[in-house]
Coordinates of C-alpha atoms in Angstrom, one line a residue:
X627 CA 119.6 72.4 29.6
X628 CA 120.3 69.5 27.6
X629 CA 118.3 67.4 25.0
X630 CA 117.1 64.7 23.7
X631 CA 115.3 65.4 20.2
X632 CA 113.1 63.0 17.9
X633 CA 112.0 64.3 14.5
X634 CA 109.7 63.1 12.3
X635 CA 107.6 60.7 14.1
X636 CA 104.7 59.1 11.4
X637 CA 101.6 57.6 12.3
X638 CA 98.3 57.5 10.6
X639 CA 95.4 59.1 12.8
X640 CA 91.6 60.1 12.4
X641 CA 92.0 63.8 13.9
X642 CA 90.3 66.9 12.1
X643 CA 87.4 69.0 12.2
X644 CA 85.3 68.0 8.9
X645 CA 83.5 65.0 8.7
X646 CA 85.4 62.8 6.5
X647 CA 88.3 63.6 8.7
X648 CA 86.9 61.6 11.3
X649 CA 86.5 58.5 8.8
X650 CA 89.6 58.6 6.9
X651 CA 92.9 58.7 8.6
X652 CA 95.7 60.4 7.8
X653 CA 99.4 61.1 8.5
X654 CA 100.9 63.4 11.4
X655 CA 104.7 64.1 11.6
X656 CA 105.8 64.9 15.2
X657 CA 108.8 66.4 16.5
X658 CA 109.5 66.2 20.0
X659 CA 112.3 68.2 22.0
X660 CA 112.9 66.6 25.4
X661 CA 114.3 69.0 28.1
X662 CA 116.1 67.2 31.2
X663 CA 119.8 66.7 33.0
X664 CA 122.0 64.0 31.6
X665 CA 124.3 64.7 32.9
X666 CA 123.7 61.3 35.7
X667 CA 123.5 59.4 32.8
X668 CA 126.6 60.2 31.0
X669 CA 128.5 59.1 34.3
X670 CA 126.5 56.1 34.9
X671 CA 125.8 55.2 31.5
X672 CA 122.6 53.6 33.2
X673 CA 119.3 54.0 31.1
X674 CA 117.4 54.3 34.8
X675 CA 119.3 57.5 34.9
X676 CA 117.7 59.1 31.2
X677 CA 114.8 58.9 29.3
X678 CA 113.9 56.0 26.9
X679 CA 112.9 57.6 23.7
X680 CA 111.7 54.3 22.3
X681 CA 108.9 54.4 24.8
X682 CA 108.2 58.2 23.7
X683 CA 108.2 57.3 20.3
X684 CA 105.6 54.7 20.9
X685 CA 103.6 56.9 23.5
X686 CA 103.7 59.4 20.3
X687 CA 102.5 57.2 18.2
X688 CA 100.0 55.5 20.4
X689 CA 98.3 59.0 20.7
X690 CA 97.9 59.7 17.0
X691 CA 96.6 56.4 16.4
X692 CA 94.2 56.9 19.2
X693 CA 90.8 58.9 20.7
X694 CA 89.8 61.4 17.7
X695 CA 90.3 64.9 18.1
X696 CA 89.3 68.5 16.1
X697 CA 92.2 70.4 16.4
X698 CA 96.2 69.8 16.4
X699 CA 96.3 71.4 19.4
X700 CA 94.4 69.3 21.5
X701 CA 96.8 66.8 19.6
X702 CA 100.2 68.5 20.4
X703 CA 99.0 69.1 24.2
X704 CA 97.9 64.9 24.8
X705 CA 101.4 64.3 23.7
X706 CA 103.3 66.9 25.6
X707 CA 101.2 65.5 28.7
X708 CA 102.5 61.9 28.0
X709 CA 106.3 63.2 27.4
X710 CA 105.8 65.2 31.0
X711 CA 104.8 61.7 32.8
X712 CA 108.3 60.6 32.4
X713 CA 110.0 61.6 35.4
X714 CA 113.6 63.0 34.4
X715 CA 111.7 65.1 31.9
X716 CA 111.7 69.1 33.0
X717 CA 110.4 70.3 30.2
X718 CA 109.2 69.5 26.2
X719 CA 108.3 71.3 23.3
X720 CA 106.1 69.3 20.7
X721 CA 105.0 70.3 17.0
X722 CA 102.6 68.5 15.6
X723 CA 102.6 68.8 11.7
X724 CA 99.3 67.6 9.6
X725 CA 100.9 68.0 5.9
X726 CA 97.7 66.6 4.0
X727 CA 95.6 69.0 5.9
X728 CA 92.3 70.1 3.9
X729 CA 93.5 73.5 2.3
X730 CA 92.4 74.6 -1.0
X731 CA 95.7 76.7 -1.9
X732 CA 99.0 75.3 -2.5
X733 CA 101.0 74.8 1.0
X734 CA 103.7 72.7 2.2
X735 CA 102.6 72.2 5.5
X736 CA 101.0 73.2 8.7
X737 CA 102.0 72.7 11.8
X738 CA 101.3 73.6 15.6
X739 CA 104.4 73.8 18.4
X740 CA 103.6 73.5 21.8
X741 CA 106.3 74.4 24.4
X742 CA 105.3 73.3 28.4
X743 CA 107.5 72.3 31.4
X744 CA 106.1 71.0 34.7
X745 CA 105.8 74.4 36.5
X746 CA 103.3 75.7 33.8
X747 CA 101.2 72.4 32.5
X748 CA 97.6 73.0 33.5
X749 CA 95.8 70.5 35.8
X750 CA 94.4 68.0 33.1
X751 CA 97.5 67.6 30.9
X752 CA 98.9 67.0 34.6
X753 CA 96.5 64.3 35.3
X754 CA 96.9 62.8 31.4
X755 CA 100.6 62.7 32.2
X756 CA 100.2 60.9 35.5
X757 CA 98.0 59.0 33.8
X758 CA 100.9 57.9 30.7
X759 CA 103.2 57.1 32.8
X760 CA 100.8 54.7 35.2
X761 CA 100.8 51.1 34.1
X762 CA 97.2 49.8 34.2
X763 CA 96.0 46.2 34.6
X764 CA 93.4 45.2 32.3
X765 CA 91.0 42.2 31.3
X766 CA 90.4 41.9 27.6
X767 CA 87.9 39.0 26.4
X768 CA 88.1 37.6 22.9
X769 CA 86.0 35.7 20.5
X770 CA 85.2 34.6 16.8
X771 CA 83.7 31.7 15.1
X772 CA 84.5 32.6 11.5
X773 CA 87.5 31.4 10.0
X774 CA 90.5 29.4 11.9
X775 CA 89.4 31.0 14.8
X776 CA 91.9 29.7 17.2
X777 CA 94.9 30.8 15.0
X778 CA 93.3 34.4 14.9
X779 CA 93.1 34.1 18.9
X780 CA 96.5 33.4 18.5
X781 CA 97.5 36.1 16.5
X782 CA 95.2 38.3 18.5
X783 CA 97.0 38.0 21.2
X784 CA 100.6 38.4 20.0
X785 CA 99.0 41.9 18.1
X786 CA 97.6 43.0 21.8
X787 CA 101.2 42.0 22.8
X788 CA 102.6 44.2 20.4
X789 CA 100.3 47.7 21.2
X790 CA 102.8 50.4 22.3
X791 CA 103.5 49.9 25.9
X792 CA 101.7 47.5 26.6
X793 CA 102.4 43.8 27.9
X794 CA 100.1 40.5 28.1
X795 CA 100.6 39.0 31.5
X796 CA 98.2 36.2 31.4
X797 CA 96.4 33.7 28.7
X798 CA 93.5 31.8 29.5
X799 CA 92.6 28.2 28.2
X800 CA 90.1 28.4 24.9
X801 CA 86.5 27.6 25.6
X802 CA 84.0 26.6 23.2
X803 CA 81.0 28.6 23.6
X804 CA 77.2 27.6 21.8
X805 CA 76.0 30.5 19.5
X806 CA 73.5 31.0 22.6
X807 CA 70.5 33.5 21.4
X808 CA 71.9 33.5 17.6
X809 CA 69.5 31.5 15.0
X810 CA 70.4 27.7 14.6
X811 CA 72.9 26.7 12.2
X812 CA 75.4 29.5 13.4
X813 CA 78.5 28.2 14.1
X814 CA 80.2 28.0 17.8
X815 CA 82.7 30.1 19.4
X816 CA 85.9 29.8 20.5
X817 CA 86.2 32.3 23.5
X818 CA 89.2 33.5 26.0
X819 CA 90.6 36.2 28.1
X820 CA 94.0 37.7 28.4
X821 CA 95.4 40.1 31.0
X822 CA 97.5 42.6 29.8
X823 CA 99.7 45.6 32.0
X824 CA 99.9 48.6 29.8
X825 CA 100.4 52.2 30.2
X826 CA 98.0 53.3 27.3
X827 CA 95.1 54.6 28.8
X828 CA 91.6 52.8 28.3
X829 CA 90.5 55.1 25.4
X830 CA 93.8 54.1 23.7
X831 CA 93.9 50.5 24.4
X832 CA 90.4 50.3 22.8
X833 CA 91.5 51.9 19.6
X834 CA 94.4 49.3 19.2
X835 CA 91.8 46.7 20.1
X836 CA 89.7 47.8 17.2
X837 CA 93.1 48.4 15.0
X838 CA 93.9 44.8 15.5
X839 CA 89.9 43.4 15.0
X840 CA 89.4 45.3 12.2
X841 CA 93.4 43.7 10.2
X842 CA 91.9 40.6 10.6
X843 CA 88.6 41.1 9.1
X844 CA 86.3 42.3 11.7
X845 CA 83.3 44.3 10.0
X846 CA 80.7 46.6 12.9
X847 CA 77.3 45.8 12.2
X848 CA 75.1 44.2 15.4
X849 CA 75.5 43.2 18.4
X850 CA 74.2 39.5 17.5
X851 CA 76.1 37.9 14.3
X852 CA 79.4 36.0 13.6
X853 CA 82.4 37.4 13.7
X854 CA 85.8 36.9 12.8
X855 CA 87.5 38.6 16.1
X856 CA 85.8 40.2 19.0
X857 CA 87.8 42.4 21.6
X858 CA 86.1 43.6 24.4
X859 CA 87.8 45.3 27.0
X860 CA 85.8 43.8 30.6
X861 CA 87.8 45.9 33.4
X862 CA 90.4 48.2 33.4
X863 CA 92.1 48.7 36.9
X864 CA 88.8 48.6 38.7
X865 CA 87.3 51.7 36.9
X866 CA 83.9 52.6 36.8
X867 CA 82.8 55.2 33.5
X868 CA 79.2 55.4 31.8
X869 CA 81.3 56.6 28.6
X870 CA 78.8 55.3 25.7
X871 CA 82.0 54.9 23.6
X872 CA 83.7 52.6 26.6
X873 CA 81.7 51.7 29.3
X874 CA 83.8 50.2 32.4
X875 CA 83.5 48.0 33.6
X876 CA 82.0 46.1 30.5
X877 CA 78.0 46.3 31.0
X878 CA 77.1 43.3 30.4
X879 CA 80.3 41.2 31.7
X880 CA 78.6 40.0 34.8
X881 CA 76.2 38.1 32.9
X882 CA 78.5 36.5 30.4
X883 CA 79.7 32.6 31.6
X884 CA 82.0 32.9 28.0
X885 CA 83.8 35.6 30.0
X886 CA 83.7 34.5 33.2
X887 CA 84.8 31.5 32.8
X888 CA 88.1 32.2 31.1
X889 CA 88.1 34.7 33.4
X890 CA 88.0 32.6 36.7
X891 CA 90.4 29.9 35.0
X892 CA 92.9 32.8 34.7
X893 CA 92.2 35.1 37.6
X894 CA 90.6 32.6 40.4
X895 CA 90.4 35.6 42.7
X896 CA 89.2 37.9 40.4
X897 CA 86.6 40.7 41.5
X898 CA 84.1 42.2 38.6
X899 CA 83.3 46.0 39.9
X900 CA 80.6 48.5 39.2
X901 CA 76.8 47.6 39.1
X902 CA 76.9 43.8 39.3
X903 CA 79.8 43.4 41.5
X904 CA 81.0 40.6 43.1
X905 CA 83.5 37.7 42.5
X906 CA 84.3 36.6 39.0
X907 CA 83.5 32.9 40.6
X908 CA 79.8 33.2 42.7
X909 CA 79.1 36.0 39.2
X910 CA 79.9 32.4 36.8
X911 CA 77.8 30.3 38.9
X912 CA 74.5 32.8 38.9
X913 CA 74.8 32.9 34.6
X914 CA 72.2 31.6 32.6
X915 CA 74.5 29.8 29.9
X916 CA 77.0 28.6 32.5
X917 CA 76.4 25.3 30.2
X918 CA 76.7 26.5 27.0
X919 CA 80.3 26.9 27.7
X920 CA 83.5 24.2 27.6
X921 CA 87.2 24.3 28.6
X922 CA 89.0 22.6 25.0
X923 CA 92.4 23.5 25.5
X924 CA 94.7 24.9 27.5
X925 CA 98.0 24.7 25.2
X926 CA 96.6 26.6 22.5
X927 CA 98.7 29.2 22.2
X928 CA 101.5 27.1 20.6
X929 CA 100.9 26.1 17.0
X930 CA 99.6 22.8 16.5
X931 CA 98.4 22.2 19.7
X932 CA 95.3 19.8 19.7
X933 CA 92.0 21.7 19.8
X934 CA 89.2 18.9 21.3
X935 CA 85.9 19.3 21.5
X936 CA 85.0 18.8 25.0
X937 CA 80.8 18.5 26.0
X938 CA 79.4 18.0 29.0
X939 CA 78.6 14.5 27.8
X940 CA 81.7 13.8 27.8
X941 CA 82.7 13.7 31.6
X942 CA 84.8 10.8 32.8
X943 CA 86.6 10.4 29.7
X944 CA 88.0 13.8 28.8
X945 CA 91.3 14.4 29.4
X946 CA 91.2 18.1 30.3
X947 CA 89.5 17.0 33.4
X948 CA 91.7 13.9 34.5
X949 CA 94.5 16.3 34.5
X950 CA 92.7 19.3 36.3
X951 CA 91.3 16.9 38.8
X952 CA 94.2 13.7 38.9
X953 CA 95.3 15.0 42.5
X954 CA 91.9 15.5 44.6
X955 CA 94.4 17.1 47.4
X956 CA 95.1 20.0 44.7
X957 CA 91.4 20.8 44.3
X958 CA 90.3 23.6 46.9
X959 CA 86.1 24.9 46.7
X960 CA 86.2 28.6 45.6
X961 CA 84.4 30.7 48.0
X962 CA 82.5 27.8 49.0
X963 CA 80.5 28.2 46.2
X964 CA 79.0 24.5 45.1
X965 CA 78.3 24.7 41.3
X966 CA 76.3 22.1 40.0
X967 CA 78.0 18.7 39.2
X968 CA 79.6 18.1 35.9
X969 CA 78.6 21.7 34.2
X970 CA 81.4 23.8 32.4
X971 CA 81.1 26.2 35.2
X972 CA 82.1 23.4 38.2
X973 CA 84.9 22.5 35.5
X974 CA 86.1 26.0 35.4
X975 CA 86.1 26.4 38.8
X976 CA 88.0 23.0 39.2
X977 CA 90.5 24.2 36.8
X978 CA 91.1 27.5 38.5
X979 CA 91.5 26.0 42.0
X980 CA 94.6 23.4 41.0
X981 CA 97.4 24.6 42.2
X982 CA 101.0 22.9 41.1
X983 CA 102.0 20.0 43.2
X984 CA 105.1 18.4 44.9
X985 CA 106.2 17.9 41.0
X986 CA 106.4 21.7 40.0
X987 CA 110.2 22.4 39.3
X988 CA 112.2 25.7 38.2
X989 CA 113.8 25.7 35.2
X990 CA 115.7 28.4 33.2
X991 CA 115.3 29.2 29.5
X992 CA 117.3 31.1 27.6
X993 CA 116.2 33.0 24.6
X994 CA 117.7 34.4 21.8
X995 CA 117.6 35.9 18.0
X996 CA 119.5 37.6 15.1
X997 CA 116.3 39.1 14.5
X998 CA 116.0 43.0 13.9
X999 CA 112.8 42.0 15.5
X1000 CA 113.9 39.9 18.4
X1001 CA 112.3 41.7 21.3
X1002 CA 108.8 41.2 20.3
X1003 CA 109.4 37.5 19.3
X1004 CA 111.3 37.2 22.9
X1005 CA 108.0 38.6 23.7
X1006 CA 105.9 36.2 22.4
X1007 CA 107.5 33.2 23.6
X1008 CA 106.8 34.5 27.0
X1009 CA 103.6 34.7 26.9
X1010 CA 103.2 31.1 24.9
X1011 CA 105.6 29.2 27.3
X1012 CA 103.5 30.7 30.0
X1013 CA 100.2 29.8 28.7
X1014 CA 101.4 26.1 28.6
X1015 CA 99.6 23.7 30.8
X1016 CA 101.8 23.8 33.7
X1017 CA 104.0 26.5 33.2
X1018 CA 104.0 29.7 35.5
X1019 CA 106.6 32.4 34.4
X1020 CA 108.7 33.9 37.7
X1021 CA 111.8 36.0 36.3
X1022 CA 112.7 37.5 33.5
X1023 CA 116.3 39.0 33.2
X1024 CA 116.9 42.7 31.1
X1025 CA 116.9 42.4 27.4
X1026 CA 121.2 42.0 25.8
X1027 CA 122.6 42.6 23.2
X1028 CA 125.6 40.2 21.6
X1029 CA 128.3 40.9 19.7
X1030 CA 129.2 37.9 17.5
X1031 CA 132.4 37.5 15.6
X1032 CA 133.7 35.6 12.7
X1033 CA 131.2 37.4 10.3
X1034 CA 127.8 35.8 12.4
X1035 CA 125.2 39.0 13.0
X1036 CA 124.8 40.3 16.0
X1037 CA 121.8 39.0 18.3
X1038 CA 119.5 39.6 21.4
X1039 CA 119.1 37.2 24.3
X1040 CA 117.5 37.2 27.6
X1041 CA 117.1 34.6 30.5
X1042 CA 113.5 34.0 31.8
X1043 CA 112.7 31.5 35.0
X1044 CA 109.4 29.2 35.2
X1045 CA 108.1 26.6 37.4
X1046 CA 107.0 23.7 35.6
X1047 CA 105.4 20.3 35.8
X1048 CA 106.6 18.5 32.7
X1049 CA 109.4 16.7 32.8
X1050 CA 112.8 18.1 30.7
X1051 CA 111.9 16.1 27.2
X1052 CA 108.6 18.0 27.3
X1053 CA 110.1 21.2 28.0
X1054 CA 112.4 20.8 25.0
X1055 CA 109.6 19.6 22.7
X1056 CA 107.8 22.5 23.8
X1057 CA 109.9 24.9 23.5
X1058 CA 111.1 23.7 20.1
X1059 CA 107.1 23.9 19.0
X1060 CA 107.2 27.6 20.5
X1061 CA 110.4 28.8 18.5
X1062 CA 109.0 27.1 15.5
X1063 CA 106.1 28.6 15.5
X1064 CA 107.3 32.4 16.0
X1065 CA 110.4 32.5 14.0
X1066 CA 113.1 30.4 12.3
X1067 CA 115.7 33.3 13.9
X1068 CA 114.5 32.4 17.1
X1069 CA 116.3 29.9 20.1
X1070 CA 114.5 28.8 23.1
X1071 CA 116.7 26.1 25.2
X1072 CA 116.4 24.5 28.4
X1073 CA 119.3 26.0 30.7
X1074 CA 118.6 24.2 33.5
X1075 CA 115.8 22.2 35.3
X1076 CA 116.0 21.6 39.4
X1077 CA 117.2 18.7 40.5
X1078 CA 117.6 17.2 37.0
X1079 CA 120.9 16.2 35.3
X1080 CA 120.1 14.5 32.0
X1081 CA 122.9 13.3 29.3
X1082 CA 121.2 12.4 25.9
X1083 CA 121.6 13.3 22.6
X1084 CA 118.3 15.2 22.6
X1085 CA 117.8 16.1 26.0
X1086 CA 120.9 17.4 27.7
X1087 CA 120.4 19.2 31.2
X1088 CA 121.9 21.3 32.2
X1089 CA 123.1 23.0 28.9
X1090 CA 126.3 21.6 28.8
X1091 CA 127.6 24.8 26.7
X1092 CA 125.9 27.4 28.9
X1093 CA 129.2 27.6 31.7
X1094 CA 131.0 29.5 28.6
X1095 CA 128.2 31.8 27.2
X1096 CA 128.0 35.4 28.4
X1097 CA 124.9 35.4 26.4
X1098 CA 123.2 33.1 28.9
X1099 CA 125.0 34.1 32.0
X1100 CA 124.7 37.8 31.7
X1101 CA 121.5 37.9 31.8
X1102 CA 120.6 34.9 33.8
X1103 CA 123.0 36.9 36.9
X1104 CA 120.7 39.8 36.2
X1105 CA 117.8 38.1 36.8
X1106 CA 119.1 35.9 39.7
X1107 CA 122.9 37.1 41.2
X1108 CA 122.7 34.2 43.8
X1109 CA 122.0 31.4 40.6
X1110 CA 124.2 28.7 40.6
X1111 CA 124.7 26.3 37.7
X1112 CA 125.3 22.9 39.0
X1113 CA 127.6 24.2 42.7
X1114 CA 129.1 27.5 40.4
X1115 CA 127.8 30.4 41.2
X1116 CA 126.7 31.6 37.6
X1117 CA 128.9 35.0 38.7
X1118 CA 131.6 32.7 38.9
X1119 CA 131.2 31.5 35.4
X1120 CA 130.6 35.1 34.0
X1121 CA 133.9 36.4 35.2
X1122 CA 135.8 33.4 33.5
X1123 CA 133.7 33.1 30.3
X1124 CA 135.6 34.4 27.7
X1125 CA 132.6 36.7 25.4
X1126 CA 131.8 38.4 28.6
X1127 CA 133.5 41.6 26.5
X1128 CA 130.9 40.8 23.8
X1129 CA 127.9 41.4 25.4
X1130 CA 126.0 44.7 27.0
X1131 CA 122.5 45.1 28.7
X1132 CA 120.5 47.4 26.5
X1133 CA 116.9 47.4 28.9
X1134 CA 116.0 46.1 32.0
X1135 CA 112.2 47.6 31.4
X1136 CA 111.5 45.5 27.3
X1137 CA 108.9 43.5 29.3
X1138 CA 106.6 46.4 29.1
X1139 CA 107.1 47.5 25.4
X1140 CA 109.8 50.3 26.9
X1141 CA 113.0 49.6 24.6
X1142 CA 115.8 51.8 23.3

């Protein structure tokens, strides 16, 4: 049977039997032999037709950095259960070495092999394996109000973005929330909620939740006290578990209007499960601090962006609720439910229910980077040109790679479509304010815009050098085969461009964290 091998996977994990061992982590090698038929892929040269060993690299090392355990046994037999969850995958043999382990005579190392294929893996490794290779949606909340809280959101969220399989799908606006119940003088927080799809299960998405809280600062002590980052996962595909270590969904969720809120804005349909369920909305309007809470922007995700305080006070004059309630067509009642005029909860609900107008256009951005690390800023820039006011992501193409000439390094691109209210200058300006604030390697341009042709030295639509760029057509055919640029088919203009030798799809599943 043929192979594919990985050898000497290192992560740093808390797994061991004596005490300090489940305090002080420490590094596991893993080798992994995968088992399976290439022989599909070696005609095809199709990654569909293979396994993607990045992804089983990361699923390795999202295990060792995850849920504790004794014995590298129980270690070796999670990840053999993970490898098994990829279909084209017969059979694996994992070893597991723990070269620090706590011996008191001189050794080089210890290690545990464990060989299983799918005819003879028990039931539970069976289920963990389903389990790996499911992706689950989730709702994670977030809050601080030490520091420069919003940039740690920020930063938050491109570090959830970044966890081994695991994609953010949705950002929220940034509410300021009162340091309800905390002793005066505290200061206020700044609150959100992102959606994320990932294929780590819940156990493992809250140990890279706490991974990422505790990088920037985070210290566990109680309940009730500032804090520099707070990651709470609320619901996880619906799942009910009394798990004192992760209770789903979160137990006291329901009662929360600094996650509901961001909640509702994000997810207007949303459904809370377990105990107190019922919708996200008629849950928001039965809180007790439903007016502690205040939408203050809903651009923050891109560096710079303005960060107003908005009180309820304030109502008639703030511009966060001109623009979510300009057009009183676009405003629909959710649920019926009739919250009380002018609170942060009737705002929210205002916000959730506009929908994009006559004005909302598609547009096409190309991205690209010389970057060894240009998938996850590609990554990134999704999810902050998404969370723009506006913006709704729609299509993104497979992930390419570029072979430049003349000495220039190689580089990534990829093509993603969005429907947009701003007009084409503010798409440029924010996409320049996007690149700028991920990476100097990084390009985000405008492509094209519906029904807009624009000629100026800083706002050219469509891209007038796009017709001759494999880099932006590949991709862009991918993602669309009946685009046209201008009345070319963008097929068309792939077949005459002259780098279409120079460039090669490497994924069409990055969006997830899968890559080669």
């Amino acid at each position: 049977m043929d192979q594919i091998r990985l050898t000497g996977i290192r992560a740093t994990g808390k797994h061991g039997v004596l005490d300090f061992e489940h305090e002080r982590a420490q590094t596991f090698v893993v080798d992994a032999t995968l088992f399976l038929d290439l022989a599909a892929a070696g005609r095809s040269d199709d990654l569909n037709d293979t396994v993607d060993y990045g992804a089983v690299a990361k699923g390795i090392v999202a295990i060792i950095e995850g849920e504790h355990v004794d014995l590298i046994e129980k270690l070796a037999n999670r990840i053999v259960g993970m490898i098994l969850g990829f279909p084209a995958v017969c059979r694996t043999q994992v070893t597991v070495h723990k070269p620090n382990a706590p011996i008191t005579v001189p050794f080089d190392d210890v290690s545990v092999t464990v060989e299983r294929s799918r005819e003879t893996v028990d039931s539970p490794s069976r289920e963990r394996s389903s389990e790996h290779g499911q992706v689950h949606h989730a709702i994670i909340a977030m809050g601080g109000n030490q520091g420069d809280v919003t940039a740690t959101l920020r930063d938050a969220v491109r570090c959830i973005d970044g966890l081994p399989s695991t994609q953010v799908t949705g950002v929220s606006p940034l509410y300021r929330t009162d340091a309800w119940g905390m002793p005066e003088g505290t200061a206020e927080f700044r609150n959100a909620v992102v959606s994320v799809d990932t294929r780590l299960s819940a156990a493992e998405l809250l140990a890279g939740l706490q991974r990422i809280e505790a990088s920037h600062g985070r210290v566990r002590t109680d309940h009730w006290t500032s804090r520099t980052l707070d990651l709470d996962i609320i619901d996880f595909d619906g799942q009910e578990s009394a798990d004192p270590d992760l209770t789903l969904p979160h137990p006291r969720a329901w009662q929360r209007a600094f996650v509901l809120g961001p909640w509702l804005a994000l997810e207007p349909d949303a459904e809370l499960g377990g105990a107190h369920a019922g919708s996200v909305a008629q849950l928001l309007h039965e809180t007790s601090d439903r007016d502690h809470i205040d939408e203050i922007a809903d651009d923050w995700m891109v560096a710079g962006a303005q960060d107003p305080i908005v009180r309820d006070s304030d109502i008639g004059t703030s511009a966060d609720d001109v623009d979510a309630i300009d057009d009183a067509d676009s405003v629909e009642s959710i649920d019926s439910i009739e919250f009380p005029e002018g609170t942060a909860a009737s705002k929210a609900a205002a916000a959730a229910a506009a929908k994009p107008g006559p004005a909302s256009r598609r547009a096409v951005i190309s991205l690209d980077s010389v970057s060894t690390d240009a998938e996850h800023q590609f990554r990134q820039a999704i999810v902050a040109i998404d969370a723009l006011p506006g913006n709704q992501v729609e299509g993104i193409s497979p992930l390419y790679h570029v072979s430049q000439v003349d000495d220039y390094p190689d580089k990534m691109a990829a093509v993603m479509q969005i429907s947009t209210r701003m007009d084409a200058r503010e798409l440029i300006g924010a996409l320049e304010s996007v690149s700028s604030s991920i990476s100097d390697d990084l390009d985000l341009d405008l492509v094209d815009m519906e029904g807009v042709v624009r000629n100026e030295p800083d706002c050219m639509v469509p891209w007038p050098s796009a017709r001759e760029h494999a880099a932006v057509l590949a991709p862009w055919f991918d993602m669309d085969p009946d685009a046209k640029l201008g009345r070319d088919p963008v097929a068309f203009l792939l077949a005459m461009a002259p780098d279409a030798a120079q460039v090669g799809m490497l994924t069409d599943n990055w969006i997830i964290g899968d890559t080669l």
